[in-house]
Short mmCIF file of C-alpha atoms and ligand atoms in Angstrom, two decimals:
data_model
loop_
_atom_site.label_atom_id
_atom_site.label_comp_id
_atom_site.label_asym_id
_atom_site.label_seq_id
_atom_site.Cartn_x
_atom_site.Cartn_y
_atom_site.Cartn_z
CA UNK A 12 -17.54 17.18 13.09
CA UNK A 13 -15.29 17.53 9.95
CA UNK A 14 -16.34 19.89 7.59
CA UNK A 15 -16.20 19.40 3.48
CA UNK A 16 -12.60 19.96 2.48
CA UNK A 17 -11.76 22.40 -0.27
CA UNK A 18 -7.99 21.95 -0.44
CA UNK A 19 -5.90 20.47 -3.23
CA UNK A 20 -3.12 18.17 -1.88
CA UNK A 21 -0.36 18.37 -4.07
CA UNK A 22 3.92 16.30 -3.37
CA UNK A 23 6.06 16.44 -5.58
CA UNK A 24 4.20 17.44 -8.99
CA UNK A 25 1.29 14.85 -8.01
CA UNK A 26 -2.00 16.59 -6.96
CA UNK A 27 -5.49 15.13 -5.83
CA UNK A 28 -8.46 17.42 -5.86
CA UNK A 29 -11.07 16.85 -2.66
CA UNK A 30 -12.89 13.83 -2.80
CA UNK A 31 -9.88 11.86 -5.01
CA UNK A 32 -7.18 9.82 -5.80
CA UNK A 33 -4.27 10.52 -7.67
CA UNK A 34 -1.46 7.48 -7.88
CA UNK A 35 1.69 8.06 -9.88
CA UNK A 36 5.63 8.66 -8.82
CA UNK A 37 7.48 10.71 -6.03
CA UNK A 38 10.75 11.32 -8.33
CA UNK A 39 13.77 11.44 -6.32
CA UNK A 40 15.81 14.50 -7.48
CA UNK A 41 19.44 13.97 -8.48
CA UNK A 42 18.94 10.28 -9.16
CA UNK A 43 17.01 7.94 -11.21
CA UNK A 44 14.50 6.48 -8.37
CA UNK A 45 11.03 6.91 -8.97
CA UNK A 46 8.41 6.09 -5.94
CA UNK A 47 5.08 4.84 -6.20
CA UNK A 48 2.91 7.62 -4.78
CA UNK A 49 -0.90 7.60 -3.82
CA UNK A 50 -2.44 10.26 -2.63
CA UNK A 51 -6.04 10.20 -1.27
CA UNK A 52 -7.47 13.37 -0.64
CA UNK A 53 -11.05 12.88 1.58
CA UNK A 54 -14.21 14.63 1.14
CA UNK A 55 -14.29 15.66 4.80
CA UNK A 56 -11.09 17.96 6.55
CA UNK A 57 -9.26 16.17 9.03
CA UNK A 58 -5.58 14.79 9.62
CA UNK A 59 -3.11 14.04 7.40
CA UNK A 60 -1.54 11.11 7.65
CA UNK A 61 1.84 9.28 5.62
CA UNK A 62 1.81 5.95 5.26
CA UNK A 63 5.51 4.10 3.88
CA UNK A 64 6.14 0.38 3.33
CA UNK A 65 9.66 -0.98 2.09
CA UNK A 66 11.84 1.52 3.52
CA UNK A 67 13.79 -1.81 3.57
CA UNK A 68 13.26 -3.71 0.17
CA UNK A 69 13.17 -7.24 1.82
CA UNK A 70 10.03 -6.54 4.01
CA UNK A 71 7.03 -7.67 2.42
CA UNK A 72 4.01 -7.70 4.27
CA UNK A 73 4.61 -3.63 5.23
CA UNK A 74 4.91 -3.68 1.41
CA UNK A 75 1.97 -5.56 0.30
CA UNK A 76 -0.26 -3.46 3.13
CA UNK A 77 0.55 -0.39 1.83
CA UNK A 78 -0.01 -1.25 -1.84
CA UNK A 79 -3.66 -2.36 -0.73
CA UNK A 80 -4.08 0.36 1.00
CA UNK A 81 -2.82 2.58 -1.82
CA UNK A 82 -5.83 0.55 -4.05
CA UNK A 83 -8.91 -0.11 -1.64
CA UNK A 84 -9.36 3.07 0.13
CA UNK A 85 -12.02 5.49 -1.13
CA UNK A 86 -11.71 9.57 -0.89
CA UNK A 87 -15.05 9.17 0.13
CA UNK A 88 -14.50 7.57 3.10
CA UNK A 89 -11.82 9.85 4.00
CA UNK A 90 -11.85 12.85 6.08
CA UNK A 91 -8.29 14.13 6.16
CA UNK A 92 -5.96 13.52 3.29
CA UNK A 93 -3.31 10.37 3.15
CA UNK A 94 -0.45 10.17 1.13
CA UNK A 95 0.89 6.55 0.80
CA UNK A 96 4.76 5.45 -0.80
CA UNK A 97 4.76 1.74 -1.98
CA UNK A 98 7.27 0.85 -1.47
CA UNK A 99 10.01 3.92 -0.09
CA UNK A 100 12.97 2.09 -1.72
CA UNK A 101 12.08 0.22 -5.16
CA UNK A 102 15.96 -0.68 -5.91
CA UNK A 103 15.98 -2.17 -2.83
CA UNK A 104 12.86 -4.14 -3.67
CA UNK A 105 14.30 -5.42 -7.08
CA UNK A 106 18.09 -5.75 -5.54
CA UNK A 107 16.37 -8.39 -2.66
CA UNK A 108 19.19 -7.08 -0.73
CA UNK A 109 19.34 -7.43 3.48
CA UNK A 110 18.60 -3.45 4.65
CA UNK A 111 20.98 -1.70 2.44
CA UNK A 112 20.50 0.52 -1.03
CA UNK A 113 21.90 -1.13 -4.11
CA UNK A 114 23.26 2.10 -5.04
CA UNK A 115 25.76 3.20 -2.27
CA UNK A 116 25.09 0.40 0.65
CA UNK A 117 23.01 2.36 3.23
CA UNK A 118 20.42 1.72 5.56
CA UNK A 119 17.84 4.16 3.93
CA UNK A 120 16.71 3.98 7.79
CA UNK A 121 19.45 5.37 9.35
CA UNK A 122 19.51 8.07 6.93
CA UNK A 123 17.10 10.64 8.08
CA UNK A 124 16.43 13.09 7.66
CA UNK A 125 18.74 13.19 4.34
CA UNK A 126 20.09 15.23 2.49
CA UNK A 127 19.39 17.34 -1.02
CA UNK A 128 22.85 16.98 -2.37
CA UNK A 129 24.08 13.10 -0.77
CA UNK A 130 24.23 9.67 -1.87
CA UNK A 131 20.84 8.01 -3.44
CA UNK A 132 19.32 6.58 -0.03
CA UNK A 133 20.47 10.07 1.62
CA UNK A 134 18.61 11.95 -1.17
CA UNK A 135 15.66 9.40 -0.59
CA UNK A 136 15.33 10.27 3.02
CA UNK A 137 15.66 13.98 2.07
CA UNK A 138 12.37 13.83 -0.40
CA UNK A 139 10.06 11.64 2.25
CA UNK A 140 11.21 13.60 5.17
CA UNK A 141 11.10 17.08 3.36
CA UNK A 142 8.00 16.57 1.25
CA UNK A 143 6.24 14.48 3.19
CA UNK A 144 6.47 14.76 6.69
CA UNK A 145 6.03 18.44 6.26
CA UNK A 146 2.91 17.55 5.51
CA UNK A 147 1.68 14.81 7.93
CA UNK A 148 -0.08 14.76 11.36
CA UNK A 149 0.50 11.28 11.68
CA UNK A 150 3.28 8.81 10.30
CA UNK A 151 3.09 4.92 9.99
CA UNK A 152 6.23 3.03 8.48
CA UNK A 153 5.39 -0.23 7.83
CA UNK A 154 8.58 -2.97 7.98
CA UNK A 155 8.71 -6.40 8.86
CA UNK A 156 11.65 -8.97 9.50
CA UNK A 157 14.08 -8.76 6.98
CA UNK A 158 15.50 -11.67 4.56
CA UNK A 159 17.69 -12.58 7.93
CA UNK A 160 15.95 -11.33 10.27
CA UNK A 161 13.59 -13.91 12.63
CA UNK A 162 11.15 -12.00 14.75
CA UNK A 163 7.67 -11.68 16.75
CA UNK A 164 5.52 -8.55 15.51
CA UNK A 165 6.33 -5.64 17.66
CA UNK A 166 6.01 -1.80 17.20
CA UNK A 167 7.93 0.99 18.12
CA UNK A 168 7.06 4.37 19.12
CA UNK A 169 9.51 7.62 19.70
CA UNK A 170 10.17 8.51 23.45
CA UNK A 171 12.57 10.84 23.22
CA UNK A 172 10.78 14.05 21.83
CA UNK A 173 7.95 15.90 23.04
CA UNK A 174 6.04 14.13 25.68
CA UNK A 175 3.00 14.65 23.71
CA UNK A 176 3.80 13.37 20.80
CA UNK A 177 5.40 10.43 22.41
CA UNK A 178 1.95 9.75 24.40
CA UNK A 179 -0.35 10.06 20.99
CA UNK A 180 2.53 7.99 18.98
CA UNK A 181 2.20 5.50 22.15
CA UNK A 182 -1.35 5.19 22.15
CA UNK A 183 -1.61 4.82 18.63
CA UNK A 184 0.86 1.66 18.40
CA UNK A 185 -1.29 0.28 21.18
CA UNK A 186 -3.83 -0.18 18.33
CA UNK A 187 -2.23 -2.17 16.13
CA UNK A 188 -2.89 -5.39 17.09
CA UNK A 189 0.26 -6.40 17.96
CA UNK A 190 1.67 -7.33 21.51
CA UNK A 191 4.42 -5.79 21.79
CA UNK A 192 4.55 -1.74 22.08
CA UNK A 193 8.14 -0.70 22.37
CA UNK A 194 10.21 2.83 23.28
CA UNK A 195 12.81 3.88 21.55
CA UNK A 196 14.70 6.87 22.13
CA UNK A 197 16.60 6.95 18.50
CA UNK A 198 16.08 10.41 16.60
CA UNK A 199 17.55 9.60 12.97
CA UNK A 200 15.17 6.91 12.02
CA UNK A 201 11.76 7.57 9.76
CA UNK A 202 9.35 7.42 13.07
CA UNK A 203 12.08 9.28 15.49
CA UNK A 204 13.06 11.97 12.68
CA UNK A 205 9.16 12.50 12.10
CA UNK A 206 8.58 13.20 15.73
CA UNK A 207 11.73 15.80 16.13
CA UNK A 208 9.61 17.55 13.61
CA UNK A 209 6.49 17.07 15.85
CA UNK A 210 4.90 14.35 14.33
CA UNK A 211 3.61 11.36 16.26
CA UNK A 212 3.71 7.69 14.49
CA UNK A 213 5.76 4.69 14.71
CA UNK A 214 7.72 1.82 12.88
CA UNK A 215 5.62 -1.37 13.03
CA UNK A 216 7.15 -5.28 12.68
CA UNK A 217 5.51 -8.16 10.79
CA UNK A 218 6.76 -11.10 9.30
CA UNK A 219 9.70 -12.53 8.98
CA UNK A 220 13.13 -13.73 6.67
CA UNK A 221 11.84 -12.48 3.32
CA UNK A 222 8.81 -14.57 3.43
CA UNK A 223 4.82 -12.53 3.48
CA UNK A 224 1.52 -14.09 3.90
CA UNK A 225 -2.14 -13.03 3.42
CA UNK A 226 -2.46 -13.67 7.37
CA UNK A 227 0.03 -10.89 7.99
CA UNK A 228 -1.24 -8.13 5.78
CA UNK A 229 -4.78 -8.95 6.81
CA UNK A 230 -3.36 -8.31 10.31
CA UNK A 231 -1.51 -5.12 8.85
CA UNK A 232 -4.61 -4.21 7.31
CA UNK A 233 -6.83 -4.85 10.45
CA UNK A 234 -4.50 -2.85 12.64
CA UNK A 235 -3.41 0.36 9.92
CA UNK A 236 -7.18 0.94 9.07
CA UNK A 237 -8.08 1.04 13.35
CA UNK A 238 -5.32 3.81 13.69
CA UNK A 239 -6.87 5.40 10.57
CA UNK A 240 -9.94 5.09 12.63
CA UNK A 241 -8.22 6.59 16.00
CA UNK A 242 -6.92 9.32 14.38
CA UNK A 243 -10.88 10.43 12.59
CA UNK A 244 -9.44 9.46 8.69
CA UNK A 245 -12.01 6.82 8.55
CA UNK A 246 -15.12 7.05 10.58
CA UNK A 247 -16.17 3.59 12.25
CA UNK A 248 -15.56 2.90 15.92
CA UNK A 249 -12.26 1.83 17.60
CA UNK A 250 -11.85 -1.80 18.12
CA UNK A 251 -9.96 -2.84 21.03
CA UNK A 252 -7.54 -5.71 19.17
CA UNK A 253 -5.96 -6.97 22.18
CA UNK A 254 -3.73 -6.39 24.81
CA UNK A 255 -0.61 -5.48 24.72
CA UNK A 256 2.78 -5.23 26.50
CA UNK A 257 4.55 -1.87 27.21
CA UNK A 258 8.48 -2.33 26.89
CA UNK A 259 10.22 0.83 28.07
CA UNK A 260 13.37 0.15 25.27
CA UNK A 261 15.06 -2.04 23.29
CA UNK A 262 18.48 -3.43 23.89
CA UNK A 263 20.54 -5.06 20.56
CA UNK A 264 23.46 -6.99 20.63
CA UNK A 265 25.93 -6.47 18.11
CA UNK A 266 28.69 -8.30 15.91
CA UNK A 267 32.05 -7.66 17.40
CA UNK A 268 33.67 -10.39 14.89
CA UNK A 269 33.37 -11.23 11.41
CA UNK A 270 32.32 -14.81 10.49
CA UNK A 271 29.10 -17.24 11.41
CA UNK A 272 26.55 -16.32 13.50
CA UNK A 273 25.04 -19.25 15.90
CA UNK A 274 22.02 -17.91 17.99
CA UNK A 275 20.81 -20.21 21.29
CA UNK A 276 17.32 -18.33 21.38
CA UNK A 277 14.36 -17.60 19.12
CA UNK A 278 12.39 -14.61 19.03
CA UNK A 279 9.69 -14.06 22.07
CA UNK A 280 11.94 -16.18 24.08
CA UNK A 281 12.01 -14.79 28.06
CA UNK A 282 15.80 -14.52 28.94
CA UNK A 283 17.44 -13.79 32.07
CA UNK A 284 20.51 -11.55 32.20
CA UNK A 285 23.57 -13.54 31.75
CA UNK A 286 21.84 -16.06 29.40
CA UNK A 287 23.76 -17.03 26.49
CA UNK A 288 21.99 -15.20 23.35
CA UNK A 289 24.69 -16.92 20.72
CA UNK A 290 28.26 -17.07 19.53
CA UNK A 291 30.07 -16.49 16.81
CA UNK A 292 32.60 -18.88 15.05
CA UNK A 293 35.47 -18.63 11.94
CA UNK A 294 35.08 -21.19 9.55
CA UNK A 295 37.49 -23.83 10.95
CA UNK A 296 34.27 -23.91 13.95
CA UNK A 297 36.64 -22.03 16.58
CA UNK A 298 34.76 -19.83 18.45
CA UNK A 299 35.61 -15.76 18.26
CA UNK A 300 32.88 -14.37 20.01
CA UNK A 301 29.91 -15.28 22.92
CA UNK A 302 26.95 -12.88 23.52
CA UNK A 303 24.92 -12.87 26.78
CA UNK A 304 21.55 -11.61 27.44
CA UNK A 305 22.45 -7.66 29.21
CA UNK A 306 19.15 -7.85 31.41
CA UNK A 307 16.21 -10.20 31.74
CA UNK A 308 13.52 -9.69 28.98
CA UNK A 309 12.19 -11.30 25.64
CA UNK A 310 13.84 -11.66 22.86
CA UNK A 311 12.04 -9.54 19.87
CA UNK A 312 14.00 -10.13 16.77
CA UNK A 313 17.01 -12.81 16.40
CA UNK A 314 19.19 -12.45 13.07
CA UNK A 315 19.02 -15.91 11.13
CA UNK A 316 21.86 -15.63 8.57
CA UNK A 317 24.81 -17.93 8.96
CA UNK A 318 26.89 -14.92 7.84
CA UNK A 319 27.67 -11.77 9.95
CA UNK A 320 29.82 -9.14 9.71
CA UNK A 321 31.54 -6.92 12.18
CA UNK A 322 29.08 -4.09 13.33
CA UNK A 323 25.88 -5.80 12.32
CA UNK A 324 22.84 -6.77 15.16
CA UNK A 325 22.74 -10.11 16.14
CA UNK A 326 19.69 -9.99 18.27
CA UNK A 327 17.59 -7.33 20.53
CA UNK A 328 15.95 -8.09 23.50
CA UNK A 329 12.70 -5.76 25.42
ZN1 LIG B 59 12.92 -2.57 8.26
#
């Protein structure tokens, strides 16, 4: 049983005595970004657990979830502490801009786990990963499709770290409510830089092309507050919220050519290996470039933007 909690939880300046919630800004230092911060601190011990929407600017429902979170939950309904950022990357939010930082052009996600003295998104990924996932027992990063991105909800869990963590990350995803659970075995990601540090989570998927809807943050909401639940935070019982599928990894396929982007699938479309995923074309319609599915499997996200550049995904397939 958890006991009554006694300890102050304090990031970045911001402190919440037991039993409440303190909601102000994770400053970034070196730059001018400023983070929405909540931090819950229960009336019960118990885990700790970091919850980040908008790591990417242009994914709104992890957004919205974790800014309702932030507001409805109640220290005394907590045992364990939770900190909450909402959203990671608020230029990106105001810039509406596909993945990247408006400051330097980085994926803020491929940037853990930073660094003190880099470029804005580098120094962003520094203060989560050092200040907060020094903290946490558990990590959920909310994301969704982006403003080009078409896809059916999945979530991701590390496999290449400790089996242990893996397993609890794994089971945890499993209680989201979405169908498709999905290994991944990169490290400098939020989810697989948390879990080189030793702590289990995962990078969840909803919505799609810049769009949000109450449907898909009650969903959000439904399946965050169960894994609250799994993990003791919240004490009600476990719901089982469906089955799901186990996919062992994710394949992408990625621009070789600058120009326009022409997909033949959709997301959750079954392919077989060899089938034609899309092509890419120059502007007088010749084609540069066709893409072909690397193994049977379904399609989980399909970019949607006429425009591509050299380097970017196209597609991924589980
Ligand atoms: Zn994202």
């Amino acid at each position: 049983m958890p006991s009554t909690n006694n300890q102050l939880l304090t990031v970045s300046g911001l402190s919440a005595a037991p039993g409440s919630k303190t909601q102000g800004f994770l400053k970034v230092p070196g730059t001018d970004v400023s983070i929405p911060l909540t931090l819950i601190n229960g009336t019960k011990t118990g885990k700790t657990v970091v919850i980040t929407g908008g790591i990417h600017g242009g994914e709104y429902p992890g957004i919205e979830t974790a800014i309702r979170l932030a507001s409805h939950l109640d220290p005394k309904d907590i045992s364990g502490r939770l900190a909450i950022v909402h959203p990671a990357n608020p230029h990106a939010f105001f810039a509406k801009l596909q993945y990247l930082g408006p400051d330097d052009g980085k994926n803020l996600n491929r940037m853990f786990p930073g660094k003190a003295l880099g470029t804005v998104s580098e120094k962003i990924a520094y203060a989560i990963s050092s200040q907060l996932f020094s903290i946490a027992d558990f990590f959920m990063d909310l994301h969704g499709g982006d403003i080009h991105e078409a896809l059916v909800p999945f979530v991701i869990y590390p496999s290449a770290c400790d089996p242990e963590v893996s397993r609890v990350s794994a089971e945890a995803a499993s209680l989201m409510g979405i169908l498709y659970v999905v290994g991944a075995s990169s490290t400098n990601g939020t989810f697989g830089c948390a879990a080189q540090s030793g702590v289990p989570g995962f990078l969840a998927e909803i919505g799609q092309c810049g769009l949000w809807s109450e449907e898909e943050v009650e969903t959000y909401l439904r399946g965050t507050t169960n894994v609250l639940a799994y993990l003791g935070v919240l004490s009600r019982p476990v719901e089982d919220l469906g089955s799901v599928t186990r996919i062992p990894g994710m394949i992408g396929a990625i621009a070789a050519q600058t120009g326009c982007w022409y997909p033949s699938v959709k997301p959750g479309d079954k392919v077989a290996k060899g089938q034609k995923l899309g092509e890419i074309r120059d502007f007088f319609a010749q084609p540069l470039g066709e893409y072909f599915a690397p193994q049977d499997g379904t399609m989980l996200f399909v970019v949607t933007s006429l425009a591509i550049n050299e380097g970017e995904p196209l597609a991924a397939l589980g």
